[in-house]
Structures are given as C-alpha cells and as structure tokens.
C-alpha cells in the first residue's frame, strides 16, 4: 500500500502563499485520482483534484488562487496556494479523489495532514 505524507503548511498573513506537498511512499497507481481536502476526505471537502484521466478540478472558492500538479518522477502531489484568505485556514490532507477513494485499486495509508493558518 502507498503511504502518504503531507508537508508545507504554516502560518501566513492574508495574501501570502504556501506550497503544500504530498509525498507518496511509492508510485501512485495510474488508476487512482488524487485530491487535496480540507479537514479530511469527503466530497464536500475537496479543495482540488486530479482524476485518473488527468482532469483537474477546483472548489469555486480557490479557483484562480490554487494550482494542483503532480511530479510523477518523485511521487509527489503539490498544491500551490496563492493569495491566501482567512477562510483557507484548515488542516489540509491528500488522499485518493472521491471517485477512487474506496476503490480496491487505490489502497493508501493517509498522512496526518498539514495545518494552514491564515491571519489578517
């Protein structure tokens, strides 16, 4: 099984930037989409996702500010967060995207998440 470990969170002021990383212990199966969630996996908590076919989606609240991308050579999923707002404050976790989260093809041990705190 793949183990996931998030990092990159921190405390910033509004308008600041952070880059989150989700490192996988081994290559993520191509059948698995991946996502960043706020406060835990769940369809309503999705911040951004990359589906197994490469389709990228963003929550309306982060469009134009956040960018999700993968470095498959390093088995890392990133979330570049710019122009941060106080409502972005949350524990950010990576996990399989909602469509593959329960798939037996995407067995993963989730990390503890990384805290993002944005203050005005």
Short mmCIF file of C-alpha atoms in Angstrom, two decimals:
data_model
loop_
_atom_site.label_atom_id
_atom_site.label_comp_id
_atom_site.label_asym_id
_atom_site.label_seq_id
_atom_site.Cartn_x
_atom_site.Cartn_y
_atom_site.Cartn_z
CA UNK A 1 0.00 0.00 0.00
CA UNK A 2 1.01 3.58 -0.62
CA UNK A 3 1.72 5.78 2.37
CA UNK A 4 1.07 9.49 2.05
CA UNK A 5 2.81 12.26 3.95
CA UNK A 6 1.80 15.91 3.72
CA UNK A 7 4.04 18.89 4.42
CA UNK A 8 4.40 22.57 3.66
CA UNK A 9 1.74 24.09 5.87
CA UNK A 10 2.31 27.04 8.13
CA UNK A 11 1.06 30.38 9.34
CA UNK A 12 0.83 33.26 6.89
CA UNK A 13 -0.98 36.54 6.57
CA UNK A 14 -3.73 37.17 4.07
CA UNK A 15 -2.35 37.49 0.59
CA UNK A 16 0.53 35.16 1.34
CA UNK A 17 1.48 31.92 -0.38
CA UNK A 18 2.24 28.36 0.63
CA UNK A 19 3.16 25.26 -1.33
CA UNK A 20 1.86 22.00 0.05
CA UNK A 21 3.44 18.67 -0.80
CA UNK A 22 2.05 15.16 -0.53
CA UNK A 23 4.78 12.58 -0.88
CA UNK A 24 3.84 9.01 -1.67
CA UNK A 25 5.99 6.13 -0.50
CA UNK A 26 5.78 4.51 -3.93
CA UNK A 27 4.33 5.40 -7.33
CA UNK A 28 0.63 6.14 -7.18
CA UNK A 29 -1.32 3.66 -9.34
CA UNK A 30 -2.40 5.22 -12.61
CA UNK A 31 -5.97 4.16 -11.84
CA UNK A 32 -6.06 6.48 -8.84
CA UNK A 33 -7.05 10.10 -8.94
CA UNK A 34 -5.71 12.27 -6.16
CA UNK A 35 -7.10 15.20 -4.27
CA UNK A 36 -6.42 17.75 -1.60
CA UNK A 37 -9.07 18.02 1.08
CA UNK A 38 -9.77 20.42 3.91
CA UNK A 39 -10.14 18.71 7.26
CA UNK A 40 -10.43 15.23 5.84
CA UNK A 41 -11.60 13.20 2.85
CA UNK A 42 -15.13 13.75 1.72
CA UNK A 43 -16.66 15.03 -1.47
CA UNK A 44 -17.74 18.30 0.13
CA UNK A 45 -14.22 18.87 1.45
CA UNK A 46 -12.40 18.70 -1.87
CA UNK A 47 -10.16 21.69 -2.49
CA UNK A 48 -8.70 20.39 -5.73
CA UNK A 49 -8.29 17.10 -7.52
CA UNK A 50 -6.63 15.39 -10.43
CA UNK A 51 -8.66 12.47 -11.72
CA UNK A 52 -7.17 9.29 -13.10
CA UNK A 53 -7.67 10.64 -16.62
CA UNK A 54 -5.93 13.88 -15.73
CA UNK A 55 -8.96 16.12 -15.31
CA UNK A 56 -8.27 18.90 -12.82
CA UNK A 57 -10.99 20.45 -10.70
CA UNK A 58 -11.03 23.19 -8.08
CA UNK A 59 -13.50 24.28 -5.48
CA UNK A 60 -15.08 27.56 -6.51
CA UNK A 61 -13.57 29.28 -3.51
CA UNK A 62 -9.99 28.61 -4.66
CA UNK A 63 -10.24 28.96 -8.42
CA UNK A 64 -7.61 31.32 -9.72
CA UNK A 65 -5.64 31.14 -6.49
CA UNK A 66 -4.64 27.48 -6.07
CA UNK A 67 -2.88 25.18 -8.51
CA UNK A 68 -2.64 21.41 -8.20
CA UNK A 69 0.00 19.40 -10.01
CA UNK A 70 1.95 16.16 -9.77
CA UNK A 71 5.58 15.25 -10.17
CA UNK A 72 5.28 11.60 -11.06
CA UNK A 73 9.03 11.12 -11.14
CA UNK A 74 9.15 11.97 -7.44
CA UNK A 75 5.73 10.59 -6.49
CA UNK A 76 4.67 13.97 -5.11
CA UNK A 77 1.38 15.81 -5.37
CA UNK A 78 1.57 19.57 -4.88
CA UNK A 79 -0.86 22.35 -4.09
CA UNK A 80 0.40 25.85 -4.76
CA UNK A 81 -1.69 28.26 -2.74
CA UNK A 82 -1.54 31.95 -3.57
CA UNK A 83 -3.41 34.99 -2.31
CA UNK A 84 -4.46 33.10 0.79
CA UNK A 85 -7.57 34.17 2.67
CA UNK A 86 -8.56 33.62 6.28
CA UNK A 87 -11.23 31.15 5.19
CA UNK A 88 -8.48 28.95 3.75
CA UNK A 89 -7.43 28.12 7.30
CA UNK A 90 -7.77 24.35 7.73
CA UNK A 91 -5.98 21.06 8.06
CA UNK A 92 -5.10 20.01 4.51
CA UNK A 93 -4.87 16.35 3.68
CA UNK A 94 -4.21 14.46 0.47
CA UNK A 95 -5.95 11.24 -0.45
CA UNK A 96 -7.45 9.47 -3.43
CA UNK A 97 -10.08 11.60 -5.11
CA UNK A 98 -13.74 10.92 -4.30
CA UNK A 99 -14.27 8.71 -7.33
CA UNK A 100 -11.44 6.35 -6.38
CA UNK A 101 -11.25 6.77 -2.61
CA UNK A 102 -12.93 3.46 -1.88
CA UNK A 103 -11.50 1.60 -4.83
CA UNK A 104 -9.55 -1.55 -4.01
CA UNK A 105 -7.14 -0.38 -6.72
CA UNK A 106 -6.18 2.64 -4.59
CA UNK A 107 -5.17 1.33 -1.20
CA UNK A 108 -3.42 4.10 0.67
CA UNK A 109 -2.46 4.95 4.19
CA UNK A 110 -3.32 8.57 4.76
CA UNK A 111 -1.00 11.04 6.44
CA UNK A 112 -1.84 13.32 9.33
CA UNK A 113 -2.28 16.38 7.17
CA UNK A 114 -0.60 19.75 7.28
CA UNK A 115 -2.10 22.78 9.02
CA UNK A 116 -2.58 26.03 7.16
CA UNK A 117 -3.41 29.10 9.21
CA UNK A 118 -4.12 32.42 7.54
CA UNK A 119 -4.48 35.54 9.65
CA UNK A 120 -5.50 39.04 8.73
#
